[in-house]
Short mmCIF file of C-alpha atoms and ligand atoms in Angstrom, two decimals:
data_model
loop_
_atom_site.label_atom_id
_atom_site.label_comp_id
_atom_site.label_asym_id
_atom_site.label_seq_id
_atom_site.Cartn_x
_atom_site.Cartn_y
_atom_site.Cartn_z
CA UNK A 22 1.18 -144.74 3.66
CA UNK A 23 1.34 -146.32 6.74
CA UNK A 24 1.51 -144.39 9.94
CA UNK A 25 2.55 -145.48 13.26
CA UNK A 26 2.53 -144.15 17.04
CA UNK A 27 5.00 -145.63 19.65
CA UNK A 28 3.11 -145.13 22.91
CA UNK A 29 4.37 -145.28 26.54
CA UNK A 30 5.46 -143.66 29.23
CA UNK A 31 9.16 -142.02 29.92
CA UNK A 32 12.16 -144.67 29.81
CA UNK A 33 9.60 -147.44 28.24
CA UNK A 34 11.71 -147.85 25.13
CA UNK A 35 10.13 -146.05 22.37
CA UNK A 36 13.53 -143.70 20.84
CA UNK A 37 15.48 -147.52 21.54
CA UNK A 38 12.80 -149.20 19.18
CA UNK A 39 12.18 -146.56 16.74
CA UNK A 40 15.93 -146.96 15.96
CA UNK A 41 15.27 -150.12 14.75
CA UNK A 42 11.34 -149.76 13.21
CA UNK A 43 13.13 -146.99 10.91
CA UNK A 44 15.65 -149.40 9.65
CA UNK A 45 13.12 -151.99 9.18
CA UNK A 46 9.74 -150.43 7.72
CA UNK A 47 11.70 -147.38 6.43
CA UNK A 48 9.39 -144.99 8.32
CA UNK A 49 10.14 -141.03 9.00
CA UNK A 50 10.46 -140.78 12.83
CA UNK A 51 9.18 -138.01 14.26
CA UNK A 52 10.14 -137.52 17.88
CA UNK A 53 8.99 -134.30 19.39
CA UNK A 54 11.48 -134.65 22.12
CA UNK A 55 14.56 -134.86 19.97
CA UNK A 56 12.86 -131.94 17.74
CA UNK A 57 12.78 -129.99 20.99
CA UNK A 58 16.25 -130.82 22.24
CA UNK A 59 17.24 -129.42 18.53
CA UNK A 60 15.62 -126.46 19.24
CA UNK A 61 17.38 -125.83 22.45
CA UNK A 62 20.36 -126.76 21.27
CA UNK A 63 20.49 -124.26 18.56
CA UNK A 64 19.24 -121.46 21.32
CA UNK A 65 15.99 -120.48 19.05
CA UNK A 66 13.10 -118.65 20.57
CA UNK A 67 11.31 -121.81 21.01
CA UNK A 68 13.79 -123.73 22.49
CA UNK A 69 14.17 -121.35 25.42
CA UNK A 70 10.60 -121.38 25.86
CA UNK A 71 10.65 -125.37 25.76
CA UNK A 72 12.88 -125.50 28.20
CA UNK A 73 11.66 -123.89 30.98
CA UNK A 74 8.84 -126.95 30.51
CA UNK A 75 11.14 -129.53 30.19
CA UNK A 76 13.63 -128.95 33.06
CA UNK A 77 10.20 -129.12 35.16
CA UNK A 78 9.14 -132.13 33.74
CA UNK A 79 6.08 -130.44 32.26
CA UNK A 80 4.90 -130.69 28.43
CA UNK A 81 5.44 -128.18 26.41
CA UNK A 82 2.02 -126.25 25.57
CA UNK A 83 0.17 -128.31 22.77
CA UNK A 84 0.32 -125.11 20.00
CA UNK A 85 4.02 -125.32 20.21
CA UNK A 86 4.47 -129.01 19.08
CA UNK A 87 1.31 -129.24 16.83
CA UNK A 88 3.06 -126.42 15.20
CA UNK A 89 6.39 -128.25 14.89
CA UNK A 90 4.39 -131.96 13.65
CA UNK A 91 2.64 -129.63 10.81
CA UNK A 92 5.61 -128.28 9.51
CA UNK A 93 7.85 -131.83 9.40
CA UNK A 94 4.92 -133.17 7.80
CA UNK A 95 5.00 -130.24 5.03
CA UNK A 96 8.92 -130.52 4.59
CA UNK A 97 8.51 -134.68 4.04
CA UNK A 98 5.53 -135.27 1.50
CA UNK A 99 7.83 -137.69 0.22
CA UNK A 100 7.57 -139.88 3.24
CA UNK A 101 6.26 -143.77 2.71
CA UNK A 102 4.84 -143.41 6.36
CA UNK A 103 5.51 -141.54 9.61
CA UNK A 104 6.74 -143.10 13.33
CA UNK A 105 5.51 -140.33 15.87
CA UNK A 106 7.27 -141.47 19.28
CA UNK A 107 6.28 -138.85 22.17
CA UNK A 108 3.43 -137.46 20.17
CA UNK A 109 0.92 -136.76 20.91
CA UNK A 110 0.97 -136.52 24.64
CA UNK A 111 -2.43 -134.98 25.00
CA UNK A 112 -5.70 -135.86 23.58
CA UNK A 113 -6.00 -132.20 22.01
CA UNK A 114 -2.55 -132.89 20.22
CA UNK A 115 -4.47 -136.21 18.88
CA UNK A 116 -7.19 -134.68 17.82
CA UNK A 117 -4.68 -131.93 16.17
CA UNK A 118 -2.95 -135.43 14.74
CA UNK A 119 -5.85 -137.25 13.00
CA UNK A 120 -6.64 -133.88 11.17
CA UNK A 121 -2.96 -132.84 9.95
CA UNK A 122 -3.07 -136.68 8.66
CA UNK A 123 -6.90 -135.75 7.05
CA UNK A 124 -5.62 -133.13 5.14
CA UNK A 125 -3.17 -134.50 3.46
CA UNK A 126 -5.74 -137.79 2.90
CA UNK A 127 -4.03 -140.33 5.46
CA UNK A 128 -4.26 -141.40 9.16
CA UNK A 129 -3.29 -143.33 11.86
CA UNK A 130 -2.68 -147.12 11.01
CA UNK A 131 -1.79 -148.39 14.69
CA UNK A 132 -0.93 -147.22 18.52
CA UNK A 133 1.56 -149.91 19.81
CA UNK A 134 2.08 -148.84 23.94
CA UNK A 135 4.75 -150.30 25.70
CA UNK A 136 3.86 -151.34 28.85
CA UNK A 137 7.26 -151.23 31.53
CA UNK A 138 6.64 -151.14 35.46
CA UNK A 139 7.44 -147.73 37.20
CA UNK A 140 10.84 -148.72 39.19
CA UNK A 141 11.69 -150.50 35.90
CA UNK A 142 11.22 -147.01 34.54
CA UNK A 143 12.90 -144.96 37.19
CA UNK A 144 16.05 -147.16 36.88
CA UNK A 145 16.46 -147.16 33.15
CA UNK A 146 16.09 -143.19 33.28
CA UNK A 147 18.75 -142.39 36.44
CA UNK A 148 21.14 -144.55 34.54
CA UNK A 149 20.78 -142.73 31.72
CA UNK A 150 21.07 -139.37 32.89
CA UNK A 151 24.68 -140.71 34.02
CA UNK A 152 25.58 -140.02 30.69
CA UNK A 153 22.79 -138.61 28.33
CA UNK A 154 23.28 -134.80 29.40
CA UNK A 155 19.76 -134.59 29.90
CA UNK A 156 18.72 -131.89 32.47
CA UNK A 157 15.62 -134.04 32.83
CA UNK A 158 16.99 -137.31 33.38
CA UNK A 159 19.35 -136.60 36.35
CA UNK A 160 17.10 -135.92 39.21
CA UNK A 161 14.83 -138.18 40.24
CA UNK A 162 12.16 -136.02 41.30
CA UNK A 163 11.82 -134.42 37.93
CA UNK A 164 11.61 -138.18 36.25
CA UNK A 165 8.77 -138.80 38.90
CA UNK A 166 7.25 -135.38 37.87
CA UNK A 167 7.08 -136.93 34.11
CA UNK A 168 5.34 -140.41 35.66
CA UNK A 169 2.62 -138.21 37.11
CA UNK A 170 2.10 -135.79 33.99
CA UNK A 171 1.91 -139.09 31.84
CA UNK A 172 -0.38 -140.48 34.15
CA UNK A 173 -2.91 -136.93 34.32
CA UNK A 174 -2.18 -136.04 30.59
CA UNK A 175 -1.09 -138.56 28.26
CA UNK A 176 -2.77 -141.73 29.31
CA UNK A 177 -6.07 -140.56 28.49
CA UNK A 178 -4.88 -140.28 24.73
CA UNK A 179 -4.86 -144.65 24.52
CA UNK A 180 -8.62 -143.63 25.09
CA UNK A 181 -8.61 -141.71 21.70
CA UNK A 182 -7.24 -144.68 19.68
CA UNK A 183 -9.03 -147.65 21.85
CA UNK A 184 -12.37 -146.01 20.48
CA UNK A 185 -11.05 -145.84 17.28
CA UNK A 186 -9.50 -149.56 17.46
CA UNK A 187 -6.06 -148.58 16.49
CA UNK A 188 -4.22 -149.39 20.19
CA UNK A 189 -2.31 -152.53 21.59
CA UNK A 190 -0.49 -153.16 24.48
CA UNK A 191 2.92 -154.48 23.79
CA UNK A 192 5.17 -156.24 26.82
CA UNK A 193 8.01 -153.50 27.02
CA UNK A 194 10.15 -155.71 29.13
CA UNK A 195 12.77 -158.10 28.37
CA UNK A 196 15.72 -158.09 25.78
CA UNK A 197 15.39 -155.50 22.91
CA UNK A 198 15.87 -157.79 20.53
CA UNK A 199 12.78 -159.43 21.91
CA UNK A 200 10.72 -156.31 22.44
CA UNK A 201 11.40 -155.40 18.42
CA UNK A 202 9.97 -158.96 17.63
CA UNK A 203 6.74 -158.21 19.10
CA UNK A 204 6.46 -154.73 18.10
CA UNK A 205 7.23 -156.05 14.45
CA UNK A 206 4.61 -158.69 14.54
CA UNK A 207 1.93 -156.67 15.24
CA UNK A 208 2.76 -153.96 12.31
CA UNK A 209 2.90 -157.05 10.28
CA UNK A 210 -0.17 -158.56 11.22
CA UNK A 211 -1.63 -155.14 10.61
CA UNK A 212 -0.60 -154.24 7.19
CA UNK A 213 -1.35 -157.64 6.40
CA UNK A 214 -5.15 -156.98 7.04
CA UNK A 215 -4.85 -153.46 5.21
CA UNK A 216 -3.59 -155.42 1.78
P1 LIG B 19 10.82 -137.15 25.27
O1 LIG B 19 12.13 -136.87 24.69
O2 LIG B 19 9.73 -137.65 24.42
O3 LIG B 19 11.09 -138.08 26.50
P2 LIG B 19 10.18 -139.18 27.23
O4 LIG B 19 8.83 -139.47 26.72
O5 LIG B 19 10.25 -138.72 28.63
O6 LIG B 19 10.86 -140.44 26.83
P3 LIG B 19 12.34 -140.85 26.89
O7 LIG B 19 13.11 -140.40 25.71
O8 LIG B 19 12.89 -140.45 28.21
O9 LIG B 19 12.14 -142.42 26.87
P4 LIG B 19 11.83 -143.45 25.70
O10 LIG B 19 10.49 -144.09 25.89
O11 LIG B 19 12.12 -142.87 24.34
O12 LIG B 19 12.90 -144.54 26.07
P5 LIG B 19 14.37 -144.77 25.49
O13 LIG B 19 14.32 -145.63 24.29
O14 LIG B 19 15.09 -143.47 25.39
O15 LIG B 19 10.25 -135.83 26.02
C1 LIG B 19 11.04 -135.05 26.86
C2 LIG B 19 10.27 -133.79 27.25
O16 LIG B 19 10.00 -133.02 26.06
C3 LIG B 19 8.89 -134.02 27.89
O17 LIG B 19 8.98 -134.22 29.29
C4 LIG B 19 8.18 -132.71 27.53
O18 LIG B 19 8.59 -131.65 28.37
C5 LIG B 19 8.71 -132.41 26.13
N1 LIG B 19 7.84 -133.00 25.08
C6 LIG B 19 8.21 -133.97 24.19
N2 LIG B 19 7.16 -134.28 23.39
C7 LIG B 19 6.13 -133.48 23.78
C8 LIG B 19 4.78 -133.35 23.34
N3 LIG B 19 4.28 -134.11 22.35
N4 LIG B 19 3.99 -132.45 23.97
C9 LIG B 19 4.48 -131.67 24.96
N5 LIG B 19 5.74 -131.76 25.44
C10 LIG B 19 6.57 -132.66 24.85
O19 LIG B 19 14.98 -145.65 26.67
C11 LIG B 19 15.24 -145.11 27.94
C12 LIG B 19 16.49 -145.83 28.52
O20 LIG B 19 16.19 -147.20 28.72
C13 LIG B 19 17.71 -145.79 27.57
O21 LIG B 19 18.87 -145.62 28.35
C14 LIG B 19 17.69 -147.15 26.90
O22 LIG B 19 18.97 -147.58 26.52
C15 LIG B 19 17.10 -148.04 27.98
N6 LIG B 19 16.30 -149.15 27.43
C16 LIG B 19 15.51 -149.13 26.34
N7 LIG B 19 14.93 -150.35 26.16
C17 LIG B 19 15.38 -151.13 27.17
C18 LIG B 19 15.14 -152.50 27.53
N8 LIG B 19 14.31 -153.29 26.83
N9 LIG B 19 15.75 -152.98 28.64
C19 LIG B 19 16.58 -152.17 29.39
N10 LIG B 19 16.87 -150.88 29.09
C20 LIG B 19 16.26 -150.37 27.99
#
C-alpha cells in the first residue's frame, strides 16, 4: 500500500494535482475539504457545524475530521493506497494519522509540499472564487485568514514528517503539466527504494 500526503498551503495546487496522481498511481483521494463541502451541501449536523469554521477561515476542530478520515478508511479496505490532500492540518490530526494507518498495519510513504509564494497564492484563490461558489474564496480577508492559520497550525505538521524523513519540498510554480512531472518523480524515486 502506498500512502501519500499532498502538503501546502491554500491555492498551492494540491486538489489540481491530485486530479491527476489519482489517474496515474490509482490512489483513493481523500480530501477533507471536499468531504466537508459534501457535508454542507447535504445540510447534515456536521456540515452546519463545519461551516461556521470555514466561512471564518478557521479549521474545523481536529475530532470532527479524524472522525471523518477513520470512517473513509473503514468504507475503502479495498484501497491500493490513499492521497490525503488537506489532511492533516494539525500535528494532533498527524499523530491521529500515523495511528489510523497502524491499525490497519500501514503508514505514511511520503509528504510532497508544494511550495507557491503568498501573492501567487492570493491571486490563484480571488480568481477562483469568481466562479467556484466558495464562501471562502471570495473575500480576501478570509483567504488571508487561511495564510495565517496555515502558518500558526499546519506548518508545524512538515515538522512531524521531517523527523520521520518522509517530507520534500516540491517547486509548486510553473505549468501543471510541469508541476505533475516533479511530483511524479519523486513518488517514483520513492517506491523505487521501497521495492
Ligand atoms: P480545503 O478545501 O482543503 O482548502 P485549502 O487547503 O484552503 O486548499 P484549496 O482547495 O483552496 O487549494 P488547493 O491547494 O487544493 O489548490 P487547488 O488545486 O484548488 O479546506 C477548506 C476549509 O475546510 C479549511 O479552511 C478548513 O476550514 C476546512 N478543513 C479542510 N480540511 C481540514 C482539516 N484537515 N482540519 C480542519 N479543517 C479542515 O488550486 C487553487 C487554484 O489555483 C485553482 O483555481 C487552480 O485551477 C489554480 N491552480 C492550480 N495549479 C496552478 C498552477 N500551477 N498555476 C496556476 N494556477 C493553478
Amino acid at each position: 500500500m502506498f500512502n501519500l500526503i499532498l502538503f501546502g498551503p491554500p491555492g498551492s495546487g494540491k486538489g489540481t494535482q491530485s486530479d491527476k496522481l489519482v489517474e496515474k498511481y490509482g490512489l483513493l483521494h481523500l480530501s477533507t475539504g471536499n468531504l466537508l463541502r459534501g457535508e454542507i451541501a447535504c445540510e447534515t449536523t456536521l456540515g452546519n457545524e463545519a461551516k461556521n469554521f470555514m466561512d471564518k477561515g478557521q479549521l474545523v476542530p481536529d475530532s470532527v475530521v479524524i472522525g471523518i478520515i477513520g470512517n473513509c478508511l473503514d468504507q475503502h479496505k479495498e484501497a491500493k493506497g490513499f492521497l490525503f490532500d488537506g489532511f492533516p492540518r494539525t500535528v494532533a490530526q498527524a499523530v491521529a494519522l500515523d495511528k489510523l494507518l497502524e491499525l490497519r498495519n500501514t503508514s505514511i510513504a511520503l509528504v510532497l509540499a508544494l511550495e507557491v509564494g503568498e501573492e501567487e497564492l492570493v491571486n490563484r484563490l480571488v480568481n477562483r472564487g469568481k466562479t467556484s461558489g466558495r464562501s471562502d474564496d471570495t473575500d480576501e480577508a478570509v483567504i488571508r485568514k487561511r495564510f495565517a492559520v496555515y502558518e500558526n497550525e499546519t506548518a508545524p505538521v512538515a515538522g512531524h514528517y521531517q523527523k520521520a524523513h518522509k517530507f520534500q519540498s516540491i517547486k509548486g510554480e510553473g505549468t501543471v503539466d510541469g508541476i505533475f512531472e516533479l511530483i511524479s518523480e519523486a513518488i517514483d524515486k520513492r517506491i523505487e527504494q521501497k521495492v
